[in-house]
CSV table of C-alpha atoms in Angstrom, one decimal:
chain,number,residue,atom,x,y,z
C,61,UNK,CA,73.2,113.5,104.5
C,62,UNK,CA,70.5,114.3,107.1
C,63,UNK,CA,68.5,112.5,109.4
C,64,UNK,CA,65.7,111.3,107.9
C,65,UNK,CA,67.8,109.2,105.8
C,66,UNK,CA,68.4,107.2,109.2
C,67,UNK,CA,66.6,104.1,109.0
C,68,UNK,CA,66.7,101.4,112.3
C,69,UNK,CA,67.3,97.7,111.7
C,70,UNK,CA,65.9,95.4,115.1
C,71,UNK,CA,67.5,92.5,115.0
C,72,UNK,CA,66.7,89.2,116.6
C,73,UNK,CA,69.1,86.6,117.9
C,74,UNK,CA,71.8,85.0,115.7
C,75,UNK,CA,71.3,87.4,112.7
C,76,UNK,CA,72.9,89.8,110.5
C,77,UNK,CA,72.8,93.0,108.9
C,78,UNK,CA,75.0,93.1,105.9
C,79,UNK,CA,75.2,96.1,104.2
C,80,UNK,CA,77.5,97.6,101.3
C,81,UNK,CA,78.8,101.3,100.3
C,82,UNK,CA,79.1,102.4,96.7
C,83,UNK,CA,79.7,106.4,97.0
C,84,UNK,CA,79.3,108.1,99.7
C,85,UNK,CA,79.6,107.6,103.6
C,86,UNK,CA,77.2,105.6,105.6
C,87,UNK,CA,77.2,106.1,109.7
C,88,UNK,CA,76.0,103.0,111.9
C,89,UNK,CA,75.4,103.0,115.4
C,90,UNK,CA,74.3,100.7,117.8
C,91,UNK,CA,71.0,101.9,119.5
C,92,UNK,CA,70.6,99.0,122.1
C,93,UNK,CA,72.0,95.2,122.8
C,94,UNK,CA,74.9,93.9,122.2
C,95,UNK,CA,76.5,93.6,118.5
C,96,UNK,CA,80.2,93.1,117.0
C,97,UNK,CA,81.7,93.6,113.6
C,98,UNK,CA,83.8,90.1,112.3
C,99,UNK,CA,85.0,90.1,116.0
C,100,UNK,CA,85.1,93.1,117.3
C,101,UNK,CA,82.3,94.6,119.5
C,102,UNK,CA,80.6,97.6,118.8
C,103,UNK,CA,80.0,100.6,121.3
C,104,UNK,CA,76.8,101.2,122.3
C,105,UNK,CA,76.2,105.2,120.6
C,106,UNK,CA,78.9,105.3,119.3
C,107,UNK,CA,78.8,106.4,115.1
C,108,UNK,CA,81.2,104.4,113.1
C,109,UNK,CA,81.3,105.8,109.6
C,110,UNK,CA,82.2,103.6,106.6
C,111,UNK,CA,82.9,105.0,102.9
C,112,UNK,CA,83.2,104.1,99.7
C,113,UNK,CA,83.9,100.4,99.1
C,114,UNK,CA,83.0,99.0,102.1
C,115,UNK,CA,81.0,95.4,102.9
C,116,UNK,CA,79.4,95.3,106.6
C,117,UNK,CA,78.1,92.3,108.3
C,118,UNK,CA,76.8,93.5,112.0
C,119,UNK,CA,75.9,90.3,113.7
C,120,UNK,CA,74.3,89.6,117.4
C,121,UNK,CA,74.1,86.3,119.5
C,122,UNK,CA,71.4,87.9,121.6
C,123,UNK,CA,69.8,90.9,119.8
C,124,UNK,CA,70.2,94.4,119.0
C,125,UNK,CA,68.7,97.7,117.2
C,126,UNK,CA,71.5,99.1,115.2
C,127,UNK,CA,70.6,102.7,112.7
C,128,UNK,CA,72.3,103.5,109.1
C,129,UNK,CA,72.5,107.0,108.5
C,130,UNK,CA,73.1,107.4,104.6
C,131,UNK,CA,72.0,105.8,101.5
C,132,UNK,CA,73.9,102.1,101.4
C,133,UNK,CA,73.9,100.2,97.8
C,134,UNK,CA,73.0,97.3,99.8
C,135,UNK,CA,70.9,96.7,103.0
C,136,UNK,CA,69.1,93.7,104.2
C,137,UNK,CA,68.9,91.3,107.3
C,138,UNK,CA,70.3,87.6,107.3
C,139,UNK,CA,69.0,84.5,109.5
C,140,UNK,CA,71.5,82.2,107.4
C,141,UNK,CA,75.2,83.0,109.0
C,142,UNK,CA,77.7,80.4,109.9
C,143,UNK,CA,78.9,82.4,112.7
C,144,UNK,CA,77.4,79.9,115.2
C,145,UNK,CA,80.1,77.5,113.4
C,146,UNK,CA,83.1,80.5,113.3
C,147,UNK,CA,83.0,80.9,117.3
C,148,UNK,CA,82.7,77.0,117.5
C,149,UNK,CA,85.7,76.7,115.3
C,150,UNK,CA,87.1,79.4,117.8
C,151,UNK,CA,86.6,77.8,121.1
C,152,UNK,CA,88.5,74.9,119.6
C,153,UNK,CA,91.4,76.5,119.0
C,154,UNK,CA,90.9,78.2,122.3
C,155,UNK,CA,91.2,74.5,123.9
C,156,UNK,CA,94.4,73.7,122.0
C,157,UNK,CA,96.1,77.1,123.2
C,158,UNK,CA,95.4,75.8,126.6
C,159,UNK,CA,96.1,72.6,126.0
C,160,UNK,CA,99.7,74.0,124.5
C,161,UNK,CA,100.1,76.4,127.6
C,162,UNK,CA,100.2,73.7,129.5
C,163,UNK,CA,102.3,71.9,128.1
C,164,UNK,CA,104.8,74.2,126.7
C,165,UNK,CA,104.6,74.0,123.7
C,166,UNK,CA,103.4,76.0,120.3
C,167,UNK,CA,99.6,76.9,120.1
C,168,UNK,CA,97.6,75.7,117.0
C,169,UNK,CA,98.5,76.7,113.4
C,170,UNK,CA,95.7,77.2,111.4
C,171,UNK,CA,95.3,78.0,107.5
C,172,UNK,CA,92.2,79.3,105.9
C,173,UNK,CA,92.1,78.8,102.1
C,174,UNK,CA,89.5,78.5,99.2
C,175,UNK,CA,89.0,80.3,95.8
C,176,UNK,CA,89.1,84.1,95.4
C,177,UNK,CA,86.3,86.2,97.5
C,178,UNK,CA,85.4,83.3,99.7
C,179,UNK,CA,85.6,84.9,103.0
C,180,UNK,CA,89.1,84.0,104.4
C,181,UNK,CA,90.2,87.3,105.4
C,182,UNK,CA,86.9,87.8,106.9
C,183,UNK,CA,87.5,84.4,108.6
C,184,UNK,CA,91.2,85.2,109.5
C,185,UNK,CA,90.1,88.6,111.2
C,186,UNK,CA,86.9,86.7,113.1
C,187,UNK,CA,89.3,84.2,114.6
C,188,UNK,CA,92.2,86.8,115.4
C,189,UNK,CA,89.7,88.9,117.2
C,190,UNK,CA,88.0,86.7,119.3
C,191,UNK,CA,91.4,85.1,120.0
C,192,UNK,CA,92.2,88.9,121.5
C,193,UNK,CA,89.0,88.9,123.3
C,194,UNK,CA,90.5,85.7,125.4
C,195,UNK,CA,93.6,87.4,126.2
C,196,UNK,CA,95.9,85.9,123.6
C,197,UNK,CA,98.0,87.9,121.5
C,198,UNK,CA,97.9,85.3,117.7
C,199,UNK,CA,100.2,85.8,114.7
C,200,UNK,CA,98.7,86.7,111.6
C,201,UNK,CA,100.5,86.0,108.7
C,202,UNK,CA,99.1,87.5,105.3
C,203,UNK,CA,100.6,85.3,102.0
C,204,UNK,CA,97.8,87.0,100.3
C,205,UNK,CA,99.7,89.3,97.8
C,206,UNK,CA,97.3,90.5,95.7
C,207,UNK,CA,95.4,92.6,98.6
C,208,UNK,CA,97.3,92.4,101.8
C,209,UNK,CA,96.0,92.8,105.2
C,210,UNK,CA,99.3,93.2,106.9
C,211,UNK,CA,101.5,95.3,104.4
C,212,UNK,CA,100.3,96.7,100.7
C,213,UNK,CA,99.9,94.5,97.8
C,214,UNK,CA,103.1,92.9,96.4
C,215,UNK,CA,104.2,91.2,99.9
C,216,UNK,CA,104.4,88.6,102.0
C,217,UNK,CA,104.0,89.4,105.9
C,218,UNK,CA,103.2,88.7,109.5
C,219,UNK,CA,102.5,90.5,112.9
C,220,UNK,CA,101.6,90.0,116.0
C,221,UNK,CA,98.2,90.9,116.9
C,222,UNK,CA,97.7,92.1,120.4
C,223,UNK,CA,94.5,93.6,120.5
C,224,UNK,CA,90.9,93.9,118.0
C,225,UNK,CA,91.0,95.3,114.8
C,226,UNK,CA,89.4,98.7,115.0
C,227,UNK,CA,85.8,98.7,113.5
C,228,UNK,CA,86.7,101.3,111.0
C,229,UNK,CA,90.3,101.5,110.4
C,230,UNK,CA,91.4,97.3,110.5
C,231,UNK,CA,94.6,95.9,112.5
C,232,UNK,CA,96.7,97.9,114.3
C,233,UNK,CA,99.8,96.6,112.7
C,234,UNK,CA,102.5,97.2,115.1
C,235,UNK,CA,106.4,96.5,113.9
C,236,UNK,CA,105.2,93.8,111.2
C,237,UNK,CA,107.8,91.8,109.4
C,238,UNK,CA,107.3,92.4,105.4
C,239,UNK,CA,109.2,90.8,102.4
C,240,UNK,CA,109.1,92.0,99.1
C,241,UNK,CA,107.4,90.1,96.2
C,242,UNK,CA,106.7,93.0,94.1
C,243,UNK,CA,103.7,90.9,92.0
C,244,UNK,CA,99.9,90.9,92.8
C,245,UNK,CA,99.6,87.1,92.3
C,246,UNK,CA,101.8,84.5,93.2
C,247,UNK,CA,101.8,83.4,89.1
C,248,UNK,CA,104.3,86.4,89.0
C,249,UNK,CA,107.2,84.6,90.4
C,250,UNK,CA,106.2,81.6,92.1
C,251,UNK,CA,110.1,80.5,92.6
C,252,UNK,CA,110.3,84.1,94.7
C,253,UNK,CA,106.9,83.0,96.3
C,254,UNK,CA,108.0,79.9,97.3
C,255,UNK,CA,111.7,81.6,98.8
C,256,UNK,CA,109.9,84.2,100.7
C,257,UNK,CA,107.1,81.9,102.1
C,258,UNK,CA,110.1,79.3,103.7
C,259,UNK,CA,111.7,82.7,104.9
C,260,UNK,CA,109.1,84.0,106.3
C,261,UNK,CA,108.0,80.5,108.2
C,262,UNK,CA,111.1,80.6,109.5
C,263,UNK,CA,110.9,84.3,111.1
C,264,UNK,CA,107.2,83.3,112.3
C,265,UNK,CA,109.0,80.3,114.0
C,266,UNK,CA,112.0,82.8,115.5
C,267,UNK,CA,109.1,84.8,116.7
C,268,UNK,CA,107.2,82.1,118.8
C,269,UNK,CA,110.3,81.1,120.3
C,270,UNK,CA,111.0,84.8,121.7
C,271,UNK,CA,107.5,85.9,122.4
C,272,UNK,CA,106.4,83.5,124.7
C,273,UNK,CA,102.1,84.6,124.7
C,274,UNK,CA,102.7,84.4,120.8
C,275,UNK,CA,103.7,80.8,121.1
C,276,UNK,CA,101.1,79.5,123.2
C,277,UNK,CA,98.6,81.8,121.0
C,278,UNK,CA,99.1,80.3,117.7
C,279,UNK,CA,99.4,81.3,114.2
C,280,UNK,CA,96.3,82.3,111.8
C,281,UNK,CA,97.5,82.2,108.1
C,282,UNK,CA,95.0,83.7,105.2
C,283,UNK,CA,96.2,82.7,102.0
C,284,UNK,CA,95.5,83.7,98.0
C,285,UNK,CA,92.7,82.6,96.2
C,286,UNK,CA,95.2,80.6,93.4
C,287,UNK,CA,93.7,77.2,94.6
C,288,UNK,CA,94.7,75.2,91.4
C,289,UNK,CA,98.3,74.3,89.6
C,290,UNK,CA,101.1,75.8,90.9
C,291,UNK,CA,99.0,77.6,93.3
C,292,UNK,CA,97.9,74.4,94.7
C,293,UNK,CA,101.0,73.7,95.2
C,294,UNK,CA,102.4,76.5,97.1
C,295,UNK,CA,99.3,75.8,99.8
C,296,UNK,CA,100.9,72.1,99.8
C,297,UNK,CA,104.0,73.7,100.6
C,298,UNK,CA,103.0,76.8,102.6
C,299,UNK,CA,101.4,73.8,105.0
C,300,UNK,CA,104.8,71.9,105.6
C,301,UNK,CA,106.4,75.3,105.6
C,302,UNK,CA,104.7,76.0,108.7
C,303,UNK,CA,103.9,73.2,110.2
C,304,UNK,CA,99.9,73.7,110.2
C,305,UNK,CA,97.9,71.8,112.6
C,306,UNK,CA,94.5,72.5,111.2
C,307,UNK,CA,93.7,73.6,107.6
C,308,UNK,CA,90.1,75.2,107.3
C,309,UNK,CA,88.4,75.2,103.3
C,310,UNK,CA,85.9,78.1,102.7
C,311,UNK,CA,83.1,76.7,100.0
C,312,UNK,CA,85.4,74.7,97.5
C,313,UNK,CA,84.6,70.9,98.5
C,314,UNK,CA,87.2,69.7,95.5
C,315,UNK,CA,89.8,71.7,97.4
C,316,UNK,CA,88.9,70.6,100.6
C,317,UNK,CA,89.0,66.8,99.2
C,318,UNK,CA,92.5,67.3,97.7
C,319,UNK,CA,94.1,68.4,101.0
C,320,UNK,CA,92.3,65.8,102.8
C,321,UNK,CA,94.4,63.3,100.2
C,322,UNK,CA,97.8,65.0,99.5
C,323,UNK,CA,98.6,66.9,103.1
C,324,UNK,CA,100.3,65.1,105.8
C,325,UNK,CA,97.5,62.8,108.2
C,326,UNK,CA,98.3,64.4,111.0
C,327,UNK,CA,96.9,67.9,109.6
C,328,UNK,CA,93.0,68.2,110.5
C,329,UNK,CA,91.1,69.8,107.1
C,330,UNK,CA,87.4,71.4,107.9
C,331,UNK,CA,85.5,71.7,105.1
C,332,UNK,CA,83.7,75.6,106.7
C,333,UNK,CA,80.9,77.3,105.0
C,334,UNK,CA,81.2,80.6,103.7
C,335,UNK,CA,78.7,83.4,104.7
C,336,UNK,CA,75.9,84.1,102.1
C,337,UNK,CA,77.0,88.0,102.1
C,338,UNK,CA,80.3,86.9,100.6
C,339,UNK,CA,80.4,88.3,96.8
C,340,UNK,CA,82.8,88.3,93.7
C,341,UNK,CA,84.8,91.1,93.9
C,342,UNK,CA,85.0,92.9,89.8
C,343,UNK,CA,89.1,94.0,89.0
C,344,UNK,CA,88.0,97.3,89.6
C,345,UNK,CA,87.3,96.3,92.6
C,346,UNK,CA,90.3,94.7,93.6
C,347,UNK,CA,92.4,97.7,92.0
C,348,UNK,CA,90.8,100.7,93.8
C,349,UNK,CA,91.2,97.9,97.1
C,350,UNK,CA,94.7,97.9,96.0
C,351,UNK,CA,95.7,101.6,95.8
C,352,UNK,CA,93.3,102.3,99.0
C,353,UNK,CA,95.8,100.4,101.3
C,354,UNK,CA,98.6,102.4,99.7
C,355,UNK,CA,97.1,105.7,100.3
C,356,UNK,CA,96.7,104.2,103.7
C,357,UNK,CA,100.3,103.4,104.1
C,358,UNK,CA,101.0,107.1,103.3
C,359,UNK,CA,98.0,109.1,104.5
C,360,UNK,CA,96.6,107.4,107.6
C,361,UNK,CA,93.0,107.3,107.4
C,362,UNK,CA,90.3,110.0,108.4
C,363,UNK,CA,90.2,109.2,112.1
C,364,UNK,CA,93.9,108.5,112.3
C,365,UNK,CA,95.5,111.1,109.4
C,366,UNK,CA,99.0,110.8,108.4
C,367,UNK,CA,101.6,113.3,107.1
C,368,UNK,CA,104.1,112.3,104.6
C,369,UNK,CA,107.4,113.7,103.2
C,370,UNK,CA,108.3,114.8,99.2
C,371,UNK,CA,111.6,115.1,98.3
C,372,UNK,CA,114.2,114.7,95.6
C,373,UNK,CA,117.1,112.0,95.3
C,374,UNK,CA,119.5,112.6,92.3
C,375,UNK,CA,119.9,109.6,89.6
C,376,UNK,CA,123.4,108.7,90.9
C,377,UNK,CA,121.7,107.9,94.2
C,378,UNK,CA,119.7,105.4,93.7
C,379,UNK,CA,119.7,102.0,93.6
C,380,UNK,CA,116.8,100.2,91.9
C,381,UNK,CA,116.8,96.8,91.5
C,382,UNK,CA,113.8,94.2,89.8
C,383,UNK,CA,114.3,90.9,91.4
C,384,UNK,CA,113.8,88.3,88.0
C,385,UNK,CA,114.9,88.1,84.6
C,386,UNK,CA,112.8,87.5,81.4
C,387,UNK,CA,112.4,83.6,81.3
C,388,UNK,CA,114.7,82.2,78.8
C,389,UNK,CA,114.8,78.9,77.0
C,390,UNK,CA,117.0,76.2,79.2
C,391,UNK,CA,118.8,75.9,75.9
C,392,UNK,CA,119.7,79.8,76.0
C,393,UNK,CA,120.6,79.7,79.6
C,394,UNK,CA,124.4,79.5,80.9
C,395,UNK,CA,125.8,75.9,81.3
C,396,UNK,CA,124.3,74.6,85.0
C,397,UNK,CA,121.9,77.4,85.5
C,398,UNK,CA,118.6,76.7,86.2
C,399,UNK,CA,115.7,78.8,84.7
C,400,UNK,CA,114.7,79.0,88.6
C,401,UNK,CA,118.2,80.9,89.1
C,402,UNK,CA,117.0,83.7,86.6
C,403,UNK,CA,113.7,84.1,88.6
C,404,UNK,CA,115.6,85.3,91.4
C,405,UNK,CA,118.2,87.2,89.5
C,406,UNK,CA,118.1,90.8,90.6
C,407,UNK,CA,118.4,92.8,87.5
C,408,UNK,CA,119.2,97.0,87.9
C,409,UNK,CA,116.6,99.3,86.8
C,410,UNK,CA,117.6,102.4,84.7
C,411,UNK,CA,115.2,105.3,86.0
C,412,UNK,CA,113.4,106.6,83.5
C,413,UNK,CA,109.8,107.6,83.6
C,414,UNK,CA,108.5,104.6,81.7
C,415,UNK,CA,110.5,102.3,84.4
C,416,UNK,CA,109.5,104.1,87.9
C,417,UNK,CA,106.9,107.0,87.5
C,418,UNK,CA,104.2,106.1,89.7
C,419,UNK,CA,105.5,102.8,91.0
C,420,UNK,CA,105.9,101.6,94.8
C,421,UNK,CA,109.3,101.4,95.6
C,422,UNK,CA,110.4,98.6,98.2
C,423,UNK,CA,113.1,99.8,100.8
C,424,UNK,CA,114.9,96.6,102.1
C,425,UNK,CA,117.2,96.2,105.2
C,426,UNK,CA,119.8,94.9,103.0
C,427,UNK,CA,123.1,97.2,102.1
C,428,UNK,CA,124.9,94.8,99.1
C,429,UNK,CA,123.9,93.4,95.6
C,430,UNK,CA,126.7,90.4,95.8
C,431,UNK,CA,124.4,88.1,96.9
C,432,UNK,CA,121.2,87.6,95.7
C,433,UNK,CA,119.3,85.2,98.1
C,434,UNK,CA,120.4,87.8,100.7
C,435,UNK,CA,118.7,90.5,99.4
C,436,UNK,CA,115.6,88.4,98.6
C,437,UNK,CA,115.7,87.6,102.3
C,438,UNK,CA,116.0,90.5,104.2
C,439,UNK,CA,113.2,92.7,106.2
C,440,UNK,CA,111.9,95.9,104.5
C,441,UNK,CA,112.3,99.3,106.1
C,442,UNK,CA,109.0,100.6,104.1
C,443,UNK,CA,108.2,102.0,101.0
C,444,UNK,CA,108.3,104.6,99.1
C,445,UNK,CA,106.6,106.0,95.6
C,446,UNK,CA,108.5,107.5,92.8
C,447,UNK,CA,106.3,110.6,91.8
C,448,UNK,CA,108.2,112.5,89.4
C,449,UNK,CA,111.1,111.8,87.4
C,450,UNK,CA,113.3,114.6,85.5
C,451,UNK,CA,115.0,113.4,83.1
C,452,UNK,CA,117.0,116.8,82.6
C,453,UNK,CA,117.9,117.3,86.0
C,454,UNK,CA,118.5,114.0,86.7
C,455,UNK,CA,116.2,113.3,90.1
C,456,UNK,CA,113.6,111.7,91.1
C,457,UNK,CA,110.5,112.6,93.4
C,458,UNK,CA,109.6,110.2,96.2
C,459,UNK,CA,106.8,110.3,98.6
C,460,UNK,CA,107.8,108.6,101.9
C,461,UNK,CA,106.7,108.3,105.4
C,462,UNK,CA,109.4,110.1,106.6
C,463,UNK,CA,112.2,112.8,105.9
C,464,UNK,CA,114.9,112.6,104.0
C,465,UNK,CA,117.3,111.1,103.5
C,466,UNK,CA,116.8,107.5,102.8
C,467,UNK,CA,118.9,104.8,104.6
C,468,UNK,CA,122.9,104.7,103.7
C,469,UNK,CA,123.3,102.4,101.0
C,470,UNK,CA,120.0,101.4,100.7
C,471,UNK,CA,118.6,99.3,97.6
C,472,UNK,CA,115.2,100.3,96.5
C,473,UNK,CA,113.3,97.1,94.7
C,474,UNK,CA,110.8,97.6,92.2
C,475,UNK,CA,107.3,96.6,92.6
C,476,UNK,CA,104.2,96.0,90.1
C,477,UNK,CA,102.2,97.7,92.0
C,478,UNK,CA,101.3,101.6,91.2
C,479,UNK,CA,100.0,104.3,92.8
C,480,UNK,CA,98.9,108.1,92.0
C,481,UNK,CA,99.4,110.3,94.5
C,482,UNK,CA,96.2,113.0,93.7
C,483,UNK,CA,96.8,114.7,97.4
């Protein structure tokens, strides 16, 4: 990369340079004026480098110059933005946090759904950061498993967000709370889905009651893109779940005109446009998203590195569990079990490559097998991913976070999701 490859972009008021990167890293820095990222302001000559994967929308309410230094897949300037309607949106909830403060009572609940690659993380991290800006400290909480902005993909969580996401590295996700699912789509288990969203609604709830600039701040809520069937459903029920105030549609006007008939009256729905640099997202895509975030878990990123730990546990050790059986006829099942009571089942895992090489490994707080919905419940530690398994010597490999050992009596649970560690 060398400097004439830099290339300025002026930009007037209420516009926005959108900009993608396919292989290698692009550097942007704000020359003059005063510009922000989906929230966050930028620093004035300051280089924030973005690599492979990325989507950039750079927006101004008043102007700016801002340079790319590399060779982007996509680069062009955008009049059209519904910004302008995001920060309107914004000082509304800003008003009911006040309104709440005074009051003493919870801030505004909001939900952001619509179809898959919509915009409603982008939404969720616009709101969250400009809810920072006026001092509040919002709770985010991600039931988005297929990407996952607070944990990795295959869980449910929430945190408390205190200050801006960093231009280049995201949240800053202090002591989140995560819950296992283990799938990439709620279609994987949506009994589980269901459990873990009423359990997690009720930790949210626990968690405004203690942290009193949390309650008067609110909750944002990004949810998956499974907007018909059961999906549907589980948005129905993730809105009672948490009491939602106001329920905000990205693009789908069929969506938005279901809530507005099956969700309680006294929930507001706002039909919101999406912004015109939103595009679909290929599986490829959504994989190599996918296994980024878990080399993040374990690697840190290149501004903020991280270090982590390879060692060996022997077979007799470990304690792998799958949470769900196979589905079985009703016929087949046990006299007054429910298929539902199989989906929730936790069924032991034999390790054997075919079984655990290469998978993420959940580590939950929980200590005993006897009872299910226990386990199901409880808090993860971390995670952990099983990178060699001899069968001769009977041990496995695991990359964690930290040294050995793992927690006394801990029970590892078995996720979908993969990962190949090429460091």
């Amino acid at each position: 990369m060398t400097t004439s490859e830099a290339k300025e972009y002026k930009l007037s008021a209420d516009c926005e340079l959108r900009f993608e990167v396919e292989d290698e890293t692009v550097i942007c820095e704000l020359k003059s004026g005063l510009a922000e990222m989906f929230g966050t302001e930028l620093m004035r000559a300051h280089k924030y480098h973005f690599r492979s994967g990325s989507k950039v929308a750079i927006f101004t309410y008043h102007g700016c110059v801002v340079e790319l230094t590399g060779r982007p897949e996509v680069d062009y300037i955008s009049r059209e933005t519904p910004m302008t309607f995001y920060v309107n949106l914004s000082a509304a909830l800003e008003a009911l946090r006040t309104k709440a403060q005074e009051e003493d009572r919870c801030g505004p609940t909001l939900m952001v759904v619509g179809p898959s690659d919509c915009g409603k993380s982008t939404l969720c991290r616009i709101l969250l950061n400009y809810a920072v800006r006026m001092g509040r400290q919002p709770l985010f909480v991600d039931l988005d498993c297929g990407q996952g902005c607070v944990s990795i993909a295959g869980t449910l969580g929430a945190v408390t967000v205190e200050r801006p996401a960093d231009i280049e590295d995201g949240y800053s996700l202090v002591a989140p709370i995560a819950y296992h699912f283990g799938h990439t789509s709620p279609d994987g288990n949506i009994t589980l889905y269901n459990i873990l969203m009423k359990c997690l609604s009720k930790s949210v709830e626990m968690k405004m009651q203690t942290e009193k600039r949390s309650k008067y701040s609110g909750v944002i809520i990004n949810t998956c893109g499974w907007v018909k069937s059961h999906g549907y459903q589980a948005i129905i029920r993730a809105a009672q779940d948490f009491n939602v105030d106001i329920i905000t549609v990205l693009d789908q006007e069929r969506l938005y005109n279901e809530l507005v008939r099956d969700v309680n009256s006294s929930v507001k729905v706002i039909f919101t446009p999406k912004s015109g640099g939103v595009v679909e997202r290929v599986r490829k895509y959504r994989i190599e998203a996918r296994d980024a975030k878990v080399r993040w878990y374990f690697y840190g990123t290149a501004k903020s590195g991280l270090y982590p730990y390879s060692f060996e546990v022997p077979f007799s050790q470990l304690r792998v569990y799958k949470i769900g059986a196979p589905n079985l006829p009703d016929s087949c099942m046990p006299i007054g079990m429910k298929t539902e009571d199989n989906l929730t089942k936790l069924v032991s895992v034999s390790p054997t490559a075919q079984t655990l090489l290469n998978h993420i490994l959940a580590v939950s707080t929980a200590t005993s097998v006897e009872d299910n919905l226990k386990v199901i419940e409880s808090n993860l530690f971390g995670f952990v991913c099983v990178t060699n398994v001899d069968i001769e010597r009977q041990v496995v490999t695991l990359l964690a976070p930290q040294q050995r050992p793992l927690p006394p009596n801990c029970i590892l649970l078995l996720s979908d999701i993969q990962f190949m560690d090429s460091h």
